[in-house]
Amino acid sequence: MSDAAAGYLTDVDYIPGFYPHMSPVAMRYAASLNRVVPPATSKSFRYLELGCGLGRSLTTLAAANPQGEFVGVDINSNHIAAVEKDVAAGELKNVQAIASDFASLSKDLGKFDFLTLHGVFSWVAPEVRDQILAVAKEHLAPGGLLLVSYNAMPGWAHLQPIRGILRQYAALRQGDTVQRIRDALNYLVFIRDKKARYFEDNPRAAAYVDGLLKQDLRYLAHEYLNEHWTSFYFSEVAGMFGSAGMAFVGSLPIHTNFWDLCVRPEFQELFRTTSNRLVTESHKDFCANTAFRWDIYANEPRVMQSPEERLKQIDDLYFRAARPNITLPHQVNLGVVTSTIQGPLYETLLKILSAKSLRLSEILKDKSVKGNPAADLIRAVDAGVAMGLFDVTAGPVTSTKTTTAGKVEIPSAFNRAVLAGDSLGGRPVALASVSTGTGHTLGDFDAAILHELTSGGTDGLPQRVDARLAGSGRSLQQDGKPVTDAAARQKLVESACDAFTTTSLPQLTQLGIVASAT
Ligand SMILES: C[S@@+](CC[C@H](N)C(=O)[O-])C[C@H]1O[C@@H](n2cnc3c(N)ncnc32)[C@H](O)[C@@H]1O
């Protein structure tokens, strides 16, 4: 292990994953909700990801934002080689992947409008966190936004010993890192099943082990075997970024910016009487037992002076119904709080945003909402986004009814390469949409259907998908069990192909991910 890695694993490669919170559109909207002017993105912008791993967030966002320049940094040269392979296969011209530790980055990299790090801050040594803060200080442009995710307290309090058990047992074992985490996991299950007192006293930790059994061993090695793994209180992280001159300006997912969607009503008085955001964030984590946070910090944030300014600053964003055929009342469980959206204003907004994606200024001008004060309308749109009724996108999304009868193709070389490589890979597949400025995730089986559809058309589609499935070693599940009978499997494949072509395909066409073949 190199000294620069400072206790971080470099002998096991990580797993690919796409995280939509890392998109400029999500960060911009979250900042704007908190009255902070976000960087403009319509013409050009610069984006730096620290610890990009296999780079699926970086490359998918680069494919979805061709006007942006994306730079990924990782100490693991295998990871950087994988990013470069995806960049070449996807014909991306706006990505640079740098094999380096954070301390050795050149000042010549310049300033960035967005700086992100996911799955890094809680897992690296204290001196590496200092290096990250130094990189942020040097490279985040004034007004730029930084996204940092980390394991949070108090949600990790009862789970911390899981990491301790895995790491301590793995250290006693022989073999490579993957073998040692496998052994450690078996030991964990053994003491859980034999009702070791820790698990008896912490029943939620006992249930947590079941989730670990479904995870890739490479993920578990990176999550639990790093020497300096730790979980932070919000105030500790805010203190660190504060000392680097950065201010907390919001969080993701969007509902976490609304404390009434995060804590039960009996705590809400506490929030109404506290105006200091740094204090309310801590209250929120205690009331909601937060275990993971995605926080946004800004360098020299510029605070919006009026609601009109917000309207101006984010009027390049579009809003639309999150899915077709949503009906009200719409109930959503956000972890601690279950909320319901209903009422005539939401009915009207849902109707207009189901027909077409619109900017905030266009929503305010729509005849059907005439008479409603602008502030009420904007609040309803924001709350609708927080509760998953509406989506925010970087550009307009067509809502014309699309025909799926003809031959279809995937216009983006990046998406074609992802589909060719990752279909039936056992993990979700993210495809880039230039219309939304972000990635959209499909199950790996749906990805295989799409791949077959675009490579060979509709003739014999279920048979081709079934043949591919049969040869892949990947099984379909029904009622939580693998389907082994060939006839039952064929029937499932047929109905999955039908469901895909009637439901997912029109949506992917609207996003510009699929187009009619020319
Ligand atoms: C858990 S992975 C997260 C990868 C990616 N962000 C994702 O979410 O898929 C953490 C990454 O940080 C990288 N890393 C750790 N310490 C580093 C350092 N000092 N300098 C550069 N990269 C580092 C690791 O190699 C690893 O790829």
XYZ file of C-alpha atoms and ligand atoms in Angstrom:
545
model
C 0.000 0.000 0.000
C 1.451 3.388 -0.942
C 2.091 5.980 1.810
C -0.025 8.501 -0.065
C -3.041 6.183 0.357
C -2.699 6.695 4.143
C -4.497 3.482 5.063
C -7.011 3.468 2.182
C -7.361 0.129 0.330
C -5.675 0.047 -3.045
C -5.500 -3.715 -3.636
C -9.218 -4.206 -4.399
C -11.018 -2.282 -7.113
C -14.307 -0.630 -6.184
C -17.675 -1.206 -7.885
C -19.279 1.115 -10.444
C -22.209 3.291 -9.351
C -24.087 6.385 -10.504
C -25.336 8.878 -7.880
C -27.830 11.489 -9.148
C -27.220 13.803 -6.156
C -23.842 14.546 -7.743
C -25.435 16.213 -10.764
C -25.010 19.973 -11.219
C -28.783 20.274 -11.634
C -29.472 18.690 -8.204
C -26.800 20.777 -6.473
C -27.955 24.008 -8.126
C -31.585 23.472 -7.227
C -30.757 22.560 -3.591
C -28.595 25.691 -3.221
C -31.326 27.856 -4.724
C -33.876 26.468 -2.240
C -31.616 27.869 0.451
C -31.429 31.243 -1.292
C -27.859 30.757 -2.524
C -27.034 31.753 -6.107
C -25.785 28.607 -7.879
C -23.164 28.610 -10.637
C -24.621 29.051 -14.116
C -24.333 25.963 -16.310
C -26.080 26.674 -19.599
C -22.983 27.742 -21.575
C -20.073 26.038 -19.795
C -18.855 25.007 -16.351
C -16.052 23.043 -14.693
C -16.617 20.021 -12.426
C -14.043 18.183 -10.269
C -14.684 14.847 -8.553
C -12.261 13.763 -5.827
C -12.022 9.975 -5.379
C -14.038 9.256 -8.525
C -13.547 5.474 -8.233
C -14.620 3.760 -11.446
C -16.056 7.106 -12.535
C -19.624 6.210 -13.442
C -21.006 9.396 -11.899
C -18.313 11.462 -13.609
C -18.706 9.955 -17.089
C -22.519 9.764 -17.015
C -22.735 13.423 -15.968
C -20.165 14.361 -18.623
C -22.265 12.609 -21.291
C -25.375 14.401 -19.992
C -23.664 17.824 -19.902
C -21.522 18.165 -23.023
C -21.059 21.887 -22.302
C -19.264 21.063 -19.012
C -15.649 20.061 -18.448
C -15.258 17.126 -16.034
C -12.130 16.110 -14.136
C -11.911 13.001 -11.945
C -9.079 12.212 -9.544
C -8.317 8.896 -7.884
C -5.261 7.376 -6.276
C -6.045 3.911 -7.658
C -4.593 3.646 -11.176
C -6.900 0.699 -12.015
C -9.857 2.978 -11.336
C -8.458 5.696 -13.571
C -7.736 3.136 -16.323
C -11.396 2.024 -16.128
C -12.578 5.644 -16.415
C -10.327 6.174 -19.433
C -11.720 3.032 -21.062
C -15.291 4.304 -20.582
C -14.295 7.749 -21.886
C -12.843 6.213 -25.054
C -15.753 3.783 -25.601
C -18.274 6.570 -24.954
C -16.410 9.013 -27.245
C -16.472 11.614 -24.466
C -14.447 14.716 -25.260
C -15.033 16.529 -21.956
C -13.479 14.228 -19.336
C -9.986 14.150 -17.892
C -9.102 11.343 -15.453
C -6.057 11.880 -13.240
C -4.298 9.117 -11.284
C -3.095 11.015 -8.228
C -3.492 11.400 -4.515
C -5.238 14.594 -3.447
C -2.061 16.163 -2.031
C -0.210 15.968 -5.346
C -2.770 17.742 -7.534
C -1.325 20.516 -9.635
C -2.412 24.099 -8.953
C -2.608 24.433 -12.742
C -5.896 22.498 -12.669
C -7.518 25.871 -12.086
C -10.883 26.708 -10.549
C -14.054 24.612 -10.620
C -17.731 25.546 -10.294
C -18.591 22.161 -8.772
C -16.458 19.928 -6.574
C -17.828 16.588 -5.403
C -16.701 13.716 -3.211
C -18.911 10.744 -2.525
C -17.862 7.811 -0.372
C -14.547 9.428 0.512
C -14.675 11.778 3.520
C -15.598 9.189 6.196
C -13.178 6.614 4.840
C -9.845 8.428 4.631
C -7.196 9.417 7.187
C -7.446 12.769 9.000
C -4.474 14.084 6.989
C -6.268 13.150 3.744
C -9.341 15.073 4.921
C -7.020 18.056 5.428
C -5.741 17.560 1.876
C -9.344 17.544 0.615
C -10.042 20.806 2.423
C -6.863 22.289 0.922
C -7.944 21.181 -2.589
C -11.369 22.743 -2.011
C -9.790 25.989 -0.833
C -7.479 26.119 -3.832
C -9.795 24.895 -6.582
C -13.409 25.799 -5.752
C -14.297 29.016 -7.583
C -15.981 31.848 -5.653
C -19.682 30.985 -5.645
C -18.802 27.348 -6.473
C -20.614 24.443 -4.811
C -19.057 21.434 -3.079
C -20.924 18.201 -2.359
C -19.611 15.899 0.367
C -21.224 12.665 1.554
C -20.342 10.959 4.834
C -21.481 8.461 7.426
C -23.385 10.471 10.000
C -24.078 10.326 13.695
C -26.182 9.430 15.565
C -27.503 6.985 12.926
C -24.236 5.028 12.965
C -24.013 4.800 16.760
C -25.542 1.334 17.090
C -23.834 0.125 13.891
C -20.252 1.205 14.531
C -19.370 -2.131 16.203
C -20.311 -3.922 12.946
C -17.420 -2.172 11.299
C -15.223 -2.918 14.331
C -16.087 -6.624 14.232
C -15.514 -6.915 10.463
C -12.230 -5.063 10.525
C -10.826 -6.833 13.578
C -11.772 -10.292 12.356
C -10.524 -9.596 8.812
C -7.147 -8.541 10.239
C -6.776 -12.005 11.812
C -7.434 -13.877 8.556
C -5.108 -14.990 5.789
C -5.519 -14.409 2.074
C -6.310 -11.395 -0.034
C -8.614 -8.582 1.037
C -11.699 -10.079 -0.634
C -11.129 -13.413 1.107
C -10.643 -11.690 4.458
C -13.848 -9.656 4.189
C -15.696 -12.842 3.162
C -14.403 -14.606 6.272
C -15.245 -11.608 8.446
C -18.790 -11.508 7.089
C -19.248 -15.213 7.841
C -18.019 -14.598 11.382
C -20.460 -11.686 11.768
C -23.369 -13.870 10.668
C -22.201 -16.643 13.002
C -22.164 -14.457 16.112
C -25.409 -12.785 15.087
C -27.154 -16.151 14.600
C -25.756 -17.477 17.875
C -27.256 -14.383 19.542
C -24.094 -12.704 20.741
C -25.085 -10.154 23.371
C -24.180 -7.176 21.155
C -26.819 -8.296 18.662
C -29.338 -9.131 21.407
C -28.954 -5.608 22.795
C -29.021 -4.006 19.324
C -31.759 -5.752 17.307
C -31.484 -3.226 14.468
C -27.808 -4.123 14.083
C -28.835 -7.780 13.801
C -31.239 -6.907 10.968
C -28.567 -4.754 9.301
C -26.391 -7.844 8.753
C -28.984 -9.227 6.291
C -28.428 -6.161 4.096
C -24.659 -6.748 4.124
C -25.146 -10.276 2.800
C -26.661 -8.840 -0.401
C -23.671 -6.547 -1.057
C -20.700 -7.040 -3.361
C -17.615 -8.064 -1.347
C -15.564 -5.336 -3.056
C -18.028 -2.735 -1.783
C -17.847 -4.223 1.730
C -14.043 -4.143 1.669
C -14.021 -0.433 0.765
C -16.801 0.404 3.205
C -15.483 -1.435 6.278
C -11.797 -2.310 5.989
C -10.245 1.116 5.587
C -8.051 1.973 8.516
C -9.539 5.374 9.280
C -13.279 4.741 8.807
C -15.321 7.111 10.902
C -18.743 8.734 11.180
C -19.279 12.420 11.868
C -21.777 14.690 13.506
C -22.977 17.373 11.109
C -21.365 20.052 13.288
C -17.938 18.408 12.995
C -18.061 18.448 9.191
C -19.479 21.995 9.130
C -16.575 22.988 11.410
C -13.992 21.452 9.062
C -15.402 23.070 5.924
C -15.970 26.298 7.854
C -12.267 26.391 8.739
C -11.546 26.131 4.988
C -13.766 29.180 4.410
C -16.848 27.327 3.186
C -20.448 27.731 4.318
C -23.163 25.076 4.523
C -25.830 25.890 1.920
C -28.127 22.863 1.801
C -28.333 19.117 1.452
C -29.653 16.306 -0.685
C -32.035 14.585 -1.201
C -34.211 17.659 -1.646
C -36.658 16.805 1.165
C -33.826 17.120 3.705
C -33.970 20.887 3.149
C -37.483 20.906 4.680
C -37.224 20.067 8.369
C -40.979 19.396 8.608
C -40.424 16.521 6.152
C -37.607 15.100 8.287
C -38.906 15.205 11.885
C -42.177 14.239 13.517
C -44.672 17.031 14.361
C -43.950 16.864 18.111
C -40.427 18.199 17.454
C -41.438 20.968 15.112
C -41.735 23.672 17.771
C -38.005 23.235 18.399
C -37.375 24.114 14.760
C -39.803 27.011 14.609
C -37.959 28.701 17.459
C -34.423 28.131 16.148
C -33.278 30.247 13.253
C -29.635 29.096 13.198
C -29.389 26.534 10.376
C -26.301 24.905 11.836
C -28.291 24.192 15.005
C -31.411 22.944 13.192
C -29.347 20.530 11.108
C -28.018 18.934 14.302
C -31.514 18.786 15.881
C -32.741 17.173 12.678
C -30.104 14.444 12.779
C -30.916 13.653 16.421
C -34.681 13.573 15.778
C -34.345 11.539 12.577
C -31.363 9.330 13.626
C -29.567 10.298 10.401
C -26.950 7.751 9.287
C -25.772 9.299 6.012
C -25.588 12.883 4.791
C -25.056 14.560 1.428
C -24.154 18.166 2.263
C -23.502 21.108 0.008
C -20.996 23.809 0.907
C -20.227 26.977 -0.999
C -17.152 29.108 -1.340
C -18.138 32.746 -0.795
C -21.856 32.059 -1.292
C -23.875 34.899 -2.737
C -27.232 35.115 -0.964
C -30.262 35.900 -3.114
C -31.822 39.193 -2.213
C -35.414 38.408 -3.186
C -37.717 35.652 -4.471
C -37.580 37.390 -7.858
C -33.828 36.896 -7.913
C -34.288 33.172 -7.305
C -36.722 33.043 -10.187
C -34.135 34.677 -12.416
C -31.194 32.567 -11.256
C -32.811 29.176 -11.788
C -35.125 29.940 -14.657
C -33.060 27.700 -16.904
C -34.351 24.709 -14.874
C -37.488 22.833 -15.879
C -40.115 21.065 -13.781
C -42.278 18.121 -14.806
C -44.361 15.342 -13.272
C -41.993 12.729 -11.893
C -43.903 9.868 -13.568
C -46.876 9.447 -15.890
C -50.305 8.819 -14.356
C -49.635 10.075 -10.814
C -52.900 10.618 -8.972
C -53.611 12.684 -5.870
C -53.637 12.294 -2.917
C -49.981 11.315 -3.311
C -48.500 9.770 -0.178
C -44.794 9.494 0.352
C -42.712 7.969 3.116
C -39.551 9.989 3.610
C -38.032 7.838 6.325
C -39.322 9.339 9.559
C -42.321 11.268 8.235
C -45.087 10.101 5.911
C -46.555 13.042 4.006
C -49.534 13.441 1.727
C -49.897 15.913 -1.131
C -53.417 16.841 -2.129
C -55.663 19.794 -2.913
C -56.707 21.835 -5.940
C -53.421 23.705 -6.372
C -51.428 20.470 -6.596
C -54.090 18.942 -8.913
C -53.603 21.873 -11.283
C -49.802 21.847 -11.095
C -49.732 18.098 -11.662
C -51.953 18.505 -14.712
C -49.833 21.182 -16.358
C -46.524 19.529 -15.487
C -47.767 16.167 -16.772
C -48.529 17.765 -20.140
C -45.220 19.603 -20.515
C -42.016 20.461 -18.659
C -41.994 24.151 -17.733
C -39.701 26.750 -16.193
C -40.832 28.383 -12.937
C -41.625 31.636 -14.774
C -43.780 29.690 -17.267
C -45.637 27.930 -14.438
C -46.403 31.305 -12.837
C -47.809 32.604 -16.139
C -49.962 29.549 -16.836
C -53.652 30.498 -17.114
C -54.790 27.577 -14.998
C -53.008 28.863 -11.865
C -54.151 32.474 -12.286
C -55.108 34.098 -8.981
C -52.607 32.124 -6.883
C -49.848 34.265 -5.360
C -46.430 33.534 -6.919
C -44.974 32.668 -3.498
C -47.646 29.973 -2.941
C -47.038 28.501 -6.374
C -43.273 28.368 -5.947
C -43.659 26.841 -2.483
C -45.988 24.185 -3.910
C -43.565 23.347 -6.729
C -40.644 23.083 -4.285
C -42.651 20.913 -1.880
C -43.784 18.787 -4.833
C -40.140 18.219 -5.807
C -39.235 17.394 -2.205
C -42.007 14.810 -2.047
C -41.221 13.196 -5.393
C -44.241 14.539 -7.263
C -42.153 16.667 -9.634
C -38.672 16.327 -11.130
C -36.242 19.168 -11.782
C -34.303 18.942 -15.022
C -31.509 20.950 -16.612
C -33.495 21.476 -19.814
C -36.897 20.821 -21.373
C -38.111 17.247 -21.614
C -40.468 16.492 -24.440
C -43.799 15.027 -23.396
C -45.152 14.300 -26.861
C -46.721 10.873 -27.077
C -44.057 8.709 -28.639
C -44.682 5.775 -30.898
C -42.698 2.719 -30.023
C -43.790 0.651 -33.002
C -40.817 1.415 -35.292
C -37.143 0.609 -35.007
C -35.349 2.475 -32.229
C -31.735 3.446 -31.591
C -29.536 4.894 -28.851
C -28.097 8.176 -30.155
C -25.378 8.544 -27.496
C -22.149 6.563 -27.968
C -21.691 6.652 -24.187
C -25.101 5.059 -23.552
C -24.494 2.466 -26.272
C -21.189 1.486 -24.644
C -22.773 1.277 -21.167
C -25.603 -0.914 -22.450
C -23.203 -3.191 -24.310
C -21.007 -3.583 -21.240
C -23.381 -3.597 -18.282
C -26.644 -5.276 -19.355
C -27.295 -8.324 -17.149
C -24.324 -7.274 -15.011
C -26.294 -7.703 -11.790
C -26.364 -4.016 -10.848
C -28.388 -0.989 -12.013
C -27.344 0.679 -15.260
C -27.381 4.498 -15.581
C -27.877 6.125 -18.980
C -27.169 9.797 -19.666
C -29.816 12.298 -20.794
C -28.738 15.635 -22.225
C -32.325 16.887 -21.751
C -32.255 16.412 -17.990
C -28.523 16.947 -17.423
C -28.280 13.762 -15.400
C -28.380 9.977 -15.535
C -31.414 7.689 -15.382
C -31.160 4.278 -13.855
C -32.550 1.056 -15.321
C -32.446 -2.419 -13.865
C -29.758 -4.526 -15.555
C -32.449 -6.812 -16.990
C -34.359 -3.884 -18.541
C -31.003 -2.726 -19.892
C -30.637 -6.111 -21.619
C -34.106 -5.746 -23.171
C -33.192 -2.261 -24.419
C -29.889 -3.514 -25.766
C -31.591 -6.348 -27.683
C -34.324 -4.013 -28.927
C -31.871 -1.490 -30.317
C -29.469 -4.046 -31.743
C -31.976 -6.488 -33.269
C -35.429 -4.856 -33.349
C -38.734 -6.223 -32.055
C -38.810 -9.513 -34.011
C -38.389 -12.386 -31.575
C -37.412 -9.960 -28.801
C -38.485 -12.132 -25.824
C -36.792 -15.190 -27.325
C -33.526 -13.303 -27.848
C -33.622 -11.806 -24.350
C -34.414 -15.230 -22.892
C -31.526 -16.876 -24.759
C -29.184 -14.200 -23.494
C -30.468 -14.572 -19.954
C -30.109 -18.366 -20.074
C -26.473 -18.036 -21.161
C -25.569 -15.337 -18.650
C -25.739 -17.109 -15.311
C -28.005 -14.281 -14.088
C -31.372 -15.580 -12.821
C -34.785 -13.916 -12.663
C -36.490 -13.827 -9.284
C -40.124 -14.430 -8.451
C -41.391 -14.086 -4.881
C -37.781 -13.715 -3.777
C -36.723 -17.059 -5.330
C -34.773 -17.702 -8.545
C -36.911 -19.002 -11.416
C -35.306 -22.241 -12.633
C -38.081 -23.664 -14.833
C -37.440 -22.674 -18.491
C -41.138 -22.234 -19.404
C -41.815 -20.067 -16.336
C -38.718 -18.014 -17.137
C -39.837 -17.481 -20.758
C -43.240 -16.283 -19.571
C -41.632 -13.811 -17.190
C -39.304 -12.558 -19.930
C -42.270 -12.060 -22.275
C -44.207 -9.973 -19.769
C -41.043 -8.001 -18.868
C -40.513 -7.195 -22.595
C -44.153 -6.067 -22.883
C -43.932 -3.911 -19.767
C -40.657 -2.416 -20.962
C -41.944 -1.468 -24.416
C -45.218 -0.003 -23.143
C -43.921 1.850 -20.056
C -40.138 2.407 -19.971
C -39.482 2.848 -23.683
C -41.758 5.911 -24.117
C -40.150 7.485 -21.031
C -36.635 6.834 -22.313
C -37.685 8.319 -25.654
C -38.914 11.480 -23.940
C -35.555 11.762 -22.189
C -33.776 11.524 -25.560
C -31.981 8.343 -24.430
C -33.851 6.383 -27.148
C -34.810 7.753 -30.572
C -36.577 6.431 -33.649
C -33.988 4.871 -35.943
C -33.339 6.928 -39.032
C -15.550 4.317 -1.782
S -14.721 4.845 -3.185
C -15.908 5.949 -3.896
C -15.770 6.052 -5.388
C -16.797 6.915 -6.097
N -16.791 8.263 -5.570
C -18.158 6.277 -6.012
O -18.978 6.790 -5.275
O -18.403 5.283 -6.684
C -13.479 6.008 -2.597
C -12.433 6.352 -3.653
O -11.505 7.320 -3.127
C -10.211 7.008 -3.613
N -9.207 7.587 -2.680
C -9.028 7.266 -1.382
N -8.024 7.976 -0.853
C -7.544 8.767 -1.832
C -6.516 9.734 -1.906
N -5.756 10.023 -0.840
N -6.302 10.383 -3.072
C -7.069 10.087 -4.167
N -8.063 9.171 -4.155
C -8.304 8.526 -3.009
C -10.187 5.488 -3.625
O -9.206 4.942 -4.475
C -11.615 5.156 -4.069
O -11.711 5.002 -5.449
